[in-house]
Short mmCIF file of C-alpha atoms (C1' of nucleotides) in Angstrom, two decimals:
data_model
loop_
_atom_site.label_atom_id
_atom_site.label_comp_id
_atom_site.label_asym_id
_atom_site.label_seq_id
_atom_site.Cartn_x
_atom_site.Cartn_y
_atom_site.Cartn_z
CA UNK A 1 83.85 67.46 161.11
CA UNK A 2 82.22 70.79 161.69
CA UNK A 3 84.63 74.00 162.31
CA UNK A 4 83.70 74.21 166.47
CA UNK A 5 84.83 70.40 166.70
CA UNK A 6 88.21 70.75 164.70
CA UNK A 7 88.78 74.21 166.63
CA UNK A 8 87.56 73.89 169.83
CA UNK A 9 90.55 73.62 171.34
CA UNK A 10 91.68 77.29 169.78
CA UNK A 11 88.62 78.76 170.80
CA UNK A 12 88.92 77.91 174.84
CA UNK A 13 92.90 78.41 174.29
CA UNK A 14 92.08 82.07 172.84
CA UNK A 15 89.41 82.49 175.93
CA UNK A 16 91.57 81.79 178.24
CA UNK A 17 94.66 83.73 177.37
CA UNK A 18 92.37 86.61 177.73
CA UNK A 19 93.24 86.59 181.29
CA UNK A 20 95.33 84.26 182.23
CA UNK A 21 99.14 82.73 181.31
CA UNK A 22 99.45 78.89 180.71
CA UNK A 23 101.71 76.88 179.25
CA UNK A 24 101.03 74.87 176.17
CA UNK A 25 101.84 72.10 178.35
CA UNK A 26 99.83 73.30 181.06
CA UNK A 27 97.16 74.14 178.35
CA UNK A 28 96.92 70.68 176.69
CA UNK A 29 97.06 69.32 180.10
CA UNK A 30 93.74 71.42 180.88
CA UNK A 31 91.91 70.95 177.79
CA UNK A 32 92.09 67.49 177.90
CA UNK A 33 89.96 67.00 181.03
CA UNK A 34 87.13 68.85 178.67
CA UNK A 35 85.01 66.40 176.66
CA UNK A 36 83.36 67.42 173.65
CA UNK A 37 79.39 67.22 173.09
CA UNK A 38 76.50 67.91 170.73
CA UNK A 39 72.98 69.07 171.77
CA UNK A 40 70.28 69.07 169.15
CA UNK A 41 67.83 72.40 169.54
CA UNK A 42 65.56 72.21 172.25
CA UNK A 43 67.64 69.45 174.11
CA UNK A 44 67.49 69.51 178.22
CA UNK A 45 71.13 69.40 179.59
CA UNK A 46 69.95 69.92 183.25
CA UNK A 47 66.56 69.28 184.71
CA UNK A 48 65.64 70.41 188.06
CA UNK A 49 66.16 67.86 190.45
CA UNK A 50 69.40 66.17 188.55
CA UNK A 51 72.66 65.71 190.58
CA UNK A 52 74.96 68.34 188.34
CA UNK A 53 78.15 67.01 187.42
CA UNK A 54 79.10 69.30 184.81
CA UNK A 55 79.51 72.94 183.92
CA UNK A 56 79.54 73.73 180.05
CA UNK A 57 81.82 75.80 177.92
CA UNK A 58 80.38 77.15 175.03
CA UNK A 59 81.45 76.65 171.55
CA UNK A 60 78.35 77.29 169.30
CA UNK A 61 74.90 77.70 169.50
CA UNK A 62 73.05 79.11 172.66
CA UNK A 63 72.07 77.67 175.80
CA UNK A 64 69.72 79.09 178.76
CA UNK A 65 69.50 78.16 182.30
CA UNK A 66 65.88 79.12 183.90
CA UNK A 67 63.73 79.06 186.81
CA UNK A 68 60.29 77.38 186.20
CA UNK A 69 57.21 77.62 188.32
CA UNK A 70 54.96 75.10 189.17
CA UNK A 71 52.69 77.22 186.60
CA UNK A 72 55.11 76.67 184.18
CA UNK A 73 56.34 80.41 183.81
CA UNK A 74 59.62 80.92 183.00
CA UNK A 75 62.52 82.90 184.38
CA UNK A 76 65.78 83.13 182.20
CA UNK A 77 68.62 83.19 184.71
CA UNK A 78 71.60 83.48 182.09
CA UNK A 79 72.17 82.92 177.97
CA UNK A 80 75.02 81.20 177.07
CA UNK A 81 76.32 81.85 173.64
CA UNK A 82 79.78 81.21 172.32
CA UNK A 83 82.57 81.68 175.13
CA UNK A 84 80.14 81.82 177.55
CA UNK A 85 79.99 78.99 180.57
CA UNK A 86 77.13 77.53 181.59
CA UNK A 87 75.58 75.19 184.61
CA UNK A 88 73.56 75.34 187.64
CA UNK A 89 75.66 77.03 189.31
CA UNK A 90 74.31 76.85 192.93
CA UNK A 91 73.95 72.80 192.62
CA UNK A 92 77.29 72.64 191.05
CA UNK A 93 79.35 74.45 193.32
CA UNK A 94 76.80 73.36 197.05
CA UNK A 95 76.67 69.59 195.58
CA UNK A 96 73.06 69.48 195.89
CA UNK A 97 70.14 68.78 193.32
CA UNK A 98 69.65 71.12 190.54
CA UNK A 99 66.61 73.79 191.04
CA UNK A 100 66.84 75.06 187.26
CA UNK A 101 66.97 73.79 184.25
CA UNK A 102 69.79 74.35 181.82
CA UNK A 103 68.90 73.53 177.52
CA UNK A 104 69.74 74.63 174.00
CA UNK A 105 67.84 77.31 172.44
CA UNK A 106 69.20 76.13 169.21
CA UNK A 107 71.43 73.14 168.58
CA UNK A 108 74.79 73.60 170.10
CA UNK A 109 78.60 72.71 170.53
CA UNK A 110 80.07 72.33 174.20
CA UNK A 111 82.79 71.57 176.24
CA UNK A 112 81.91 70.13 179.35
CA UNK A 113 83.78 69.95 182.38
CA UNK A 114 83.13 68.26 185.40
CA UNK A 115 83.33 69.55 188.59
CA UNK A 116 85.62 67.38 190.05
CA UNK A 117 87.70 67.76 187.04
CA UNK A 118 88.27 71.62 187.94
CA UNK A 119 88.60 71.14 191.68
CA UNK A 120 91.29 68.93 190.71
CA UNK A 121 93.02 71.32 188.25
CA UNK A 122 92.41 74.30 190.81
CA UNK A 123 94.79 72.44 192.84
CA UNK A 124 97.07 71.27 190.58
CA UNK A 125 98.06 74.37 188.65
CA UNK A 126 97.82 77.76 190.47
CA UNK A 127 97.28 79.90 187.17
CA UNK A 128 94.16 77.75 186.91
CA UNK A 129 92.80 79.08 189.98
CA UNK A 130 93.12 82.04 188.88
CA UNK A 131 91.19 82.00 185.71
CA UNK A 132 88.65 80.39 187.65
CA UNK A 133 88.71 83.12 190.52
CA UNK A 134 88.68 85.90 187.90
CA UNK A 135 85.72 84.46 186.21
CA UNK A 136 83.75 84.47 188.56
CA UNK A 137 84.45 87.97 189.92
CA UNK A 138 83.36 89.13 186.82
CA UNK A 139 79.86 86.85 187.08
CA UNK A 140 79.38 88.07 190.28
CA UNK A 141 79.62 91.63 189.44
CA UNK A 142 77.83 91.71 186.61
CA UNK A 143 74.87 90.04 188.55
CA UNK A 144 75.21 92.96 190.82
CA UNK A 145 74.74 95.13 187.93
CA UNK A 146 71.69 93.39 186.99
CA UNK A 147 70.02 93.51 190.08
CA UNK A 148 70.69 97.13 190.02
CA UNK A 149 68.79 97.06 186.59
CA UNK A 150 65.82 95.35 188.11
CA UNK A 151 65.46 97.92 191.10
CA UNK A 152 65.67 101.25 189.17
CA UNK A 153 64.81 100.93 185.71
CA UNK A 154 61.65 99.81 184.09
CA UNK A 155 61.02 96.94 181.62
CA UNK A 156 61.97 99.27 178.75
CA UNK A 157 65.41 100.17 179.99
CA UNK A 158 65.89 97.15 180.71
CA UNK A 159 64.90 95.61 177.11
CA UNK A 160 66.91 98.72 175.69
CA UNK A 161 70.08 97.60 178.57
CA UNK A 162 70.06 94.45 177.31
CA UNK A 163 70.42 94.78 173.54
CA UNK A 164 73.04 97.16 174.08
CA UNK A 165 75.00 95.07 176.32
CA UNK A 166 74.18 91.25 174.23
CA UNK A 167 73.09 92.58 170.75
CA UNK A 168 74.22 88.94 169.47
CA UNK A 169 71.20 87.66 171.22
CA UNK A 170 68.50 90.03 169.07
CA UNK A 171 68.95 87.83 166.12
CA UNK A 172 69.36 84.12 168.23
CA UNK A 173 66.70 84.23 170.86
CA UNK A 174 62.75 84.93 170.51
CA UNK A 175 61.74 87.80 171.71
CA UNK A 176 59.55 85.81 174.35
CA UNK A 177 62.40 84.40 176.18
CA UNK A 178 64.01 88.47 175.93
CA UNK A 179 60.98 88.75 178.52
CA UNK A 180 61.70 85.80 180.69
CA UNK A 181 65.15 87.38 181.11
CA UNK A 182 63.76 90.80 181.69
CA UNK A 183 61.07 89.52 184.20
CA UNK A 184 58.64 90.73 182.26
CA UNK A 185 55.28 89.20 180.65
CA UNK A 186 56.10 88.93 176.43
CA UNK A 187 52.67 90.75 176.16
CA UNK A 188 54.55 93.47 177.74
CA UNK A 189 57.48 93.59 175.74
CA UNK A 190 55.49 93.30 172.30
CA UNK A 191 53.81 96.91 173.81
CA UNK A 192 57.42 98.19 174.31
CA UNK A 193 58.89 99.38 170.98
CA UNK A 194 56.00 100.62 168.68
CA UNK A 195 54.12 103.82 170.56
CA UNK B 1 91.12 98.01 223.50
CA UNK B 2 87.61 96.75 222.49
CA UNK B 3 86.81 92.81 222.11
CA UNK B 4 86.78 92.81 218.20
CA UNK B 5 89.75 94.64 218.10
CA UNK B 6 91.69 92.15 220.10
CA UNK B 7 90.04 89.23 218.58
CA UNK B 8 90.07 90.64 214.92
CA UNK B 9 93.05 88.38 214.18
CA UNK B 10 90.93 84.97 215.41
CA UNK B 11 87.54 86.35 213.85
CA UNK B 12 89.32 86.57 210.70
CA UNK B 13 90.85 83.16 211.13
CA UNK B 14 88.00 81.35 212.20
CA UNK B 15 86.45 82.46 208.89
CA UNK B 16 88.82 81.44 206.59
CA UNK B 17 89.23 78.01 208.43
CA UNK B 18 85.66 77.39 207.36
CA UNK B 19 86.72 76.88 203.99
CA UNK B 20 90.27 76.86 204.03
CA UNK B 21 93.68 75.06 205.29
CA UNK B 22 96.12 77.89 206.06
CA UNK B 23 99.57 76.79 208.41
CA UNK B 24 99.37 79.58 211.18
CA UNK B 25 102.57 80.82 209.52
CA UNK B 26 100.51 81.58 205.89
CA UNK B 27 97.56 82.80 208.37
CA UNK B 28 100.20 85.05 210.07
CA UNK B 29 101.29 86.37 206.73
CA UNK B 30 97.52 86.77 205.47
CA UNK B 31 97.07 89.11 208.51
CA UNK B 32 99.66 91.01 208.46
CA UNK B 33 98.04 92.73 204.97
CA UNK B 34 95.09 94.01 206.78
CA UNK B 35 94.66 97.40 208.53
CA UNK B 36 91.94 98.00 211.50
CA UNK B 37 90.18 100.53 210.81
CA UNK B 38 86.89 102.11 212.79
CA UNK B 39 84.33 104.44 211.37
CA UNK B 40 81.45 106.45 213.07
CA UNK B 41 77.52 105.91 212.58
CA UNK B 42 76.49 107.60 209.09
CA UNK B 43 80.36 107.87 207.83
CA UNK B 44 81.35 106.92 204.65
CA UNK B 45 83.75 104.83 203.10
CA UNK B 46 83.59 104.93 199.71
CA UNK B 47 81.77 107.71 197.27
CA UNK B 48 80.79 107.57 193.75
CA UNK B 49 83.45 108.63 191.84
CA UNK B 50 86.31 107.63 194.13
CA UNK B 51 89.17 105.15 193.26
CA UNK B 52 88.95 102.17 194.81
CA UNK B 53 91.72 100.38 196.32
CA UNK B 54 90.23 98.47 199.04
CA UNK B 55 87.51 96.13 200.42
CA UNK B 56 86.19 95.85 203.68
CA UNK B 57 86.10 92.47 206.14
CA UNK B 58 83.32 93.63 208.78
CA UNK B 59 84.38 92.72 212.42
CA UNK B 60 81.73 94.46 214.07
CA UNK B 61 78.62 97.11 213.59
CA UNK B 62 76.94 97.01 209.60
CA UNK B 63 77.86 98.47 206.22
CA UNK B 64 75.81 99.25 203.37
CA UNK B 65 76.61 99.02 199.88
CA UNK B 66 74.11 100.94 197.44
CA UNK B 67 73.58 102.99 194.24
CA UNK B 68 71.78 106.48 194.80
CA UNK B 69 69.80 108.13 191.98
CA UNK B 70 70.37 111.78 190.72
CA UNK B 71 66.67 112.20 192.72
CA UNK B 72 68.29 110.79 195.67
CA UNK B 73 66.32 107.53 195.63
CA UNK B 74 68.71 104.47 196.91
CA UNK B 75 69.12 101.27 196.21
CA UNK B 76 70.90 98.87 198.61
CA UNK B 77 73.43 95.93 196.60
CA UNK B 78 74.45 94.48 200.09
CA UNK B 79 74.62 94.83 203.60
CA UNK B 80 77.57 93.37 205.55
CA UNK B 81 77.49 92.64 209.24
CA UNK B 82 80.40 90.89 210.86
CA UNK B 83 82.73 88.45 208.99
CA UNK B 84 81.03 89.63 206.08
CA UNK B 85 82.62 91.59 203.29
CA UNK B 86 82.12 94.77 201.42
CA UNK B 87 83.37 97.27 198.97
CA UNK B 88 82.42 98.61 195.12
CA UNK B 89 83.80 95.17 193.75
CA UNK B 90 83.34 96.42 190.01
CA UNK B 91 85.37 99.18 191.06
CA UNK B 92 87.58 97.37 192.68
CA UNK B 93 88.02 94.61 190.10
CA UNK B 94 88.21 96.32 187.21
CA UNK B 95 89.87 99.20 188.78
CA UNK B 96 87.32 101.71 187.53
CA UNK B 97 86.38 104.88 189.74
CA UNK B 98 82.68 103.81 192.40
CA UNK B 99 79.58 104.07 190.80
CA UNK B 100 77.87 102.63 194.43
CA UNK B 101 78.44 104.28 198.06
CA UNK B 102 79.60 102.39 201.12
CA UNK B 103 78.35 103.44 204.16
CA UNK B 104 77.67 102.54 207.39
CA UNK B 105 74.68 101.96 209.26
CA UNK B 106 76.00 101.55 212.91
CA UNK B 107 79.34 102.45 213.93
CA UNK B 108 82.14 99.48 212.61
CA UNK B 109 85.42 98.15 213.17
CA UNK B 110 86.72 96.61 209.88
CA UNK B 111 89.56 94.99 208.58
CA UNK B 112 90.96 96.89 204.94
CA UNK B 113 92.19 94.85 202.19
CA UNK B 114 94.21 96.55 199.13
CA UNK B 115 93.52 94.74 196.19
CA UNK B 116 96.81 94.86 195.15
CA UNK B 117 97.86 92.91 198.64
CA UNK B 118 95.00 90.51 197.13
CA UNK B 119 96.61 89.93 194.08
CA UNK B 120 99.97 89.34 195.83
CA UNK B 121 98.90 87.08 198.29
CA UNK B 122 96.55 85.44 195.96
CA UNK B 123 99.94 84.99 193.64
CA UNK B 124 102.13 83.99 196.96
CA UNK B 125 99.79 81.62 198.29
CA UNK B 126 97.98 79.54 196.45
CA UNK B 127 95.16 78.49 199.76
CA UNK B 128 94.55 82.35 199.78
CA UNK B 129 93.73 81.87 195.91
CA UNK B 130 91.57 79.50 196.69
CA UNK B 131 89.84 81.11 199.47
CA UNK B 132 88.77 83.90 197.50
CA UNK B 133 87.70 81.97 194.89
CA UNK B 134 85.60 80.20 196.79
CA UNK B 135 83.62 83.69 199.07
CA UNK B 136 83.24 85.01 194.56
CA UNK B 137 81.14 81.49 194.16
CA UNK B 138 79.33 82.18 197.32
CA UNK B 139 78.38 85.76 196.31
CA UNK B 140 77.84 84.81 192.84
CA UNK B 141 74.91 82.17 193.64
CA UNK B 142 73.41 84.40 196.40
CA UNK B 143 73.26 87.24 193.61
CA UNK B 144 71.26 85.07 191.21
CA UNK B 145 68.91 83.41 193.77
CA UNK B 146 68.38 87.30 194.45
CA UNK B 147 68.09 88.10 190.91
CA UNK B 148 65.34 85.08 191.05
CA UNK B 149 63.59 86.59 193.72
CA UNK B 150 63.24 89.91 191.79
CA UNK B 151 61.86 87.59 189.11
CA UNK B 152 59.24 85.62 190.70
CA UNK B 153 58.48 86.87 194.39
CA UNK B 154 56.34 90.20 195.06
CA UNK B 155 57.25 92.51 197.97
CA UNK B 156 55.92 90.72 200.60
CA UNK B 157 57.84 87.14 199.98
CA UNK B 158 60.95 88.91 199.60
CA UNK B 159 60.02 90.32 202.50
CA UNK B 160 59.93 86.83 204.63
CA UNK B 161 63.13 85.82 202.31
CA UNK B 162 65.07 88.28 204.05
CA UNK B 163 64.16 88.04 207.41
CA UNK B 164 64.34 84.14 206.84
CA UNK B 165 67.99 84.67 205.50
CA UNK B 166 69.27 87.57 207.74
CA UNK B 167 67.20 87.50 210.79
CA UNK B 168 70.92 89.58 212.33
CA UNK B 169 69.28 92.24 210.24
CA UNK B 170 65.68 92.75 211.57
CA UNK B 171 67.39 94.41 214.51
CA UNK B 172 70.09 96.83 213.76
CA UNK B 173 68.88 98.01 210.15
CA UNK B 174 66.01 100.73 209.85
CA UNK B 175 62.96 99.33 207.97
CA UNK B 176 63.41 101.87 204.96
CA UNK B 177 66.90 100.45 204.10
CA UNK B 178 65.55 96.92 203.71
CA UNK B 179 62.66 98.58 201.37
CA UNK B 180 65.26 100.01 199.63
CA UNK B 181 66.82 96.48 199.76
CA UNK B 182 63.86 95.09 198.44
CA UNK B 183 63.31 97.46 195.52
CA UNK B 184 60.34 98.73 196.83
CA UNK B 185 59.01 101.80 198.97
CA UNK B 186 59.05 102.25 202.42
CA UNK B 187 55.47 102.66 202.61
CA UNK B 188 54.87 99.47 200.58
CA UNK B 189 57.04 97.79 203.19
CA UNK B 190 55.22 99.44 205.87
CA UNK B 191 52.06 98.21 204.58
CA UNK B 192 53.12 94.87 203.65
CA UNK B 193 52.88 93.42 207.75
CA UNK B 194 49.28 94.12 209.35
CA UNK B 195 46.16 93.18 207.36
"C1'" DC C 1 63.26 120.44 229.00
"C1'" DA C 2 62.06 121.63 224.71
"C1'" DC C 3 63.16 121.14 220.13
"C1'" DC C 4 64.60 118.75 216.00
"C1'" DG C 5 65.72 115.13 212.85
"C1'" DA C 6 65.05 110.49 211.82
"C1'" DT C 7 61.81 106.72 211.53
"C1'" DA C 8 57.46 104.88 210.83
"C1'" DG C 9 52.26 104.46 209.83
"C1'" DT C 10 48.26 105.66 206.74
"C1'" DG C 11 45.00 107.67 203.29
"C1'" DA C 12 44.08 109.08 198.40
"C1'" DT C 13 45.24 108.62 193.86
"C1'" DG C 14 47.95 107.38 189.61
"C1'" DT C 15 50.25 103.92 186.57
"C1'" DA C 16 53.29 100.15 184.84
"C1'" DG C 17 52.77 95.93 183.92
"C1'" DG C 18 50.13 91.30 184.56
"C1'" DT C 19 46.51 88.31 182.77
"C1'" DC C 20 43.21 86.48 179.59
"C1'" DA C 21 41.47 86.17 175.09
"C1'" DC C 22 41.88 86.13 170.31
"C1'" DA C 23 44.01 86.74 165.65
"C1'" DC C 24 47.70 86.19 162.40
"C1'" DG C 25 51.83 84.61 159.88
"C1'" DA C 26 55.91 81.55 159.74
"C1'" DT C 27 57.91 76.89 160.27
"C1'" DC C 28 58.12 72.21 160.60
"C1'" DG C 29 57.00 67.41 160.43
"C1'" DC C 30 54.45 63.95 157.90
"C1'" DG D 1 51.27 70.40 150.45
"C1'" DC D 2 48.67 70.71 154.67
"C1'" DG D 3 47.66 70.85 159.41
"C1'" DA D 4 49.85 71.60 163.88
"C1'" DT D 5 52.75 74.26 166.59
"C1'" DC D 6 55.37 78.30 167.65
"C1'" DG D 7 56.21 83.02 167.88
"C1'" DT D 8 54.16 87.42 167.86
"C1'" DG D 9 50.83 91.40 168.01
"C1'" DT D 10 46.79 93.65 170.27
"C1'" DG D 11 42.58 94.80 172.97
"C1'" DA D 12 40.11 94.90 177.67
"C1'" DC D 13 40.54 94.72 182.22
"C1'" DC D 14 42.78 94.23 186.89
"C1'" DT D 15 46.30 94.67 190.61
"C1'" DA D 16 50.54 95.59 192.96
"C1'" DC D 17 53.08 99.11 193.91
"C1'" DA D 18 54.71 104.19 193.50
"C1'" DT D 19 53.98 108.76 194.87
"C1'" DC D 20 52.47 112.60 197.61
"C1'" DA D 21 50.78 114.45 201.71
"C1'" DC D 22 50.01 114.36 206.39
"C1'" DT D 23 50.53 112.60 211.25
"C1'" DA D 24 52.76 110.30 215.22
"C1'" DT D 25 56.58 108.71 217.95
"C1'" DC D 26 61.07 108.53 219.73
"C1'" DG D 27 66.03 109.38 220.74
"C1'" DG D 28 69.33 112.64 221.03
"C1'" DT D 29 71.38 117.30 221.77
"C1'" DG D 30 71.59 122.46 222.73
#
DNA sequence: CACCGATAGTGATGTAGGTCACACGATCGC
DNA sequence: GCGATCGTGTGACCTACATCACTATCGGTG
């Protein structure tokens, strides 16, 4: 059994405490509404138009949620890589149909839990809330910080942003989907770090 | 005594009983945190650089939260008209000193929050943890279908987006703040609705 | 009432980045 | 071991938008 499996339990534990007090009880009690799953590398987890059950905890590997036009460009919303959550967020939390699609950039470890599941524990055990609330806040502002990056710096601050702020991604993801997270064409990127 | 003032207690309530059971007693208590406050046209409320302690429940006029450049050029996060809220939230969450103004646009009547009374009420009562949860998941998918618009749309679409989304706003909010909304120049905008 | 600041329209010109086309090396499946 | 596919670089050209400069209008205030 591969590390992520025997320890996945550690690894959301560890996250977790970060910010917030449980219980061991109230601990085993949460991680055992998560259930484990493998995705091979290029797997689909969400496709637009799916009823979205889940959101994702991840343990290894990497996972992207995007925007695709009828054209088939792409628009990286979010990576996930270890620690990170992952879903479609909007469906998730409005109950409607997915709009993106959520899959593995390579093959990956997750935890998923369903949303259901964590309305239930929100409810159940206040400190839970919390985590939940204070994760969140922090998704929320740093989407605020990004859309600050997208009105007052160009694609090169942005690329140069970026690696400073994720530098684990430089060696995961191709440079190609870099663009699709910077809004930017890959052509354009290639030109940005030789003259 | 102006309208919003005597109402602010049942404008507030009415907007937390969209989303959330409070006894009038909890509601009572909830209140009882906030202070009325009114500022003039053009005054501000929070400048780069200041400590933040609180954020800002709109009962009447319109706020605007944005980042200015060294050149002066601005950049509008948010606007907030009534029963909306406002402040520098990575300020205020991670209780770093504002990077982003708050200003307003018209003159406003607002309701202050401390975030320490959040955390204390959020601890007290666990509804009021849930409320605020659930206005951070709000915010957080509105920032990302922004951040998609960036992506995909050019000026003009998220032109119609906004005045599709916040038609309140065509009338009280100067077409050069919803360029700088936008991310784009006024005269851009300007140009953007006649050929 | 006359002036001033804030807001908005418009023309001329510059540029970042998009698009299309093609070439090249690295991987991967058979 | 070989062809197909993927990721990447690069050249030529085009377009959406920025910037600067000027003008016009309007609401408020001495």
């Amino acid at each position: 059994m591969p590390a992520f499996r025997m320890n996945a339990k550690a690894i959301l534990q560890s996250h977790i405490a970060k910010t917030t007090s449980l219980s061991d009880d109230e601990f085993d009690y949460f991680f055992s509404h998560f259930k484990p799953q493998s995705y091979k590398k290029g797997q689909t987890i969400i496709f637009p138009g799916d009823a979205v059950e889940y959101e994702y905890f991840v343990l290894d590997g990497c996972l992207k949620s995007f925007y695709q036009t009828d054209q088939g460009k792409m628009f990286i919303l979010q990576f996930a890589m270890p620690t990170w959550w992952a879903s479609d967020y909007e469906a998730l939390y409005n109950g409607t149909r997915a709009t993106t699609h959520v899959d593995c950039i390579t093959a990956s470890e997750v935890l998923c839990l369903s949303s259901a599941d964590r309305e239930k524990l929100c409810r159940e055990v206040h400190a839970i809330e919390f985590f939940f609330r204070w994760r969140t806040n922090r998704g929320y502002v740093a989407a605020q910080k990004r859309l600050l990056s997208f009105m007052h710096h160009d694609a090169r601050q942005r690329y140069e942003e970026v690696l400073r702020l994720y530098p684990q991604l430089y060696n995961v993801v191709p440079k190609q989907l870099i663009a699709a997270y910077l809004g930017v064409s890959r052509e354009t990127l290639s030109r940005l770090y030789q003259p």
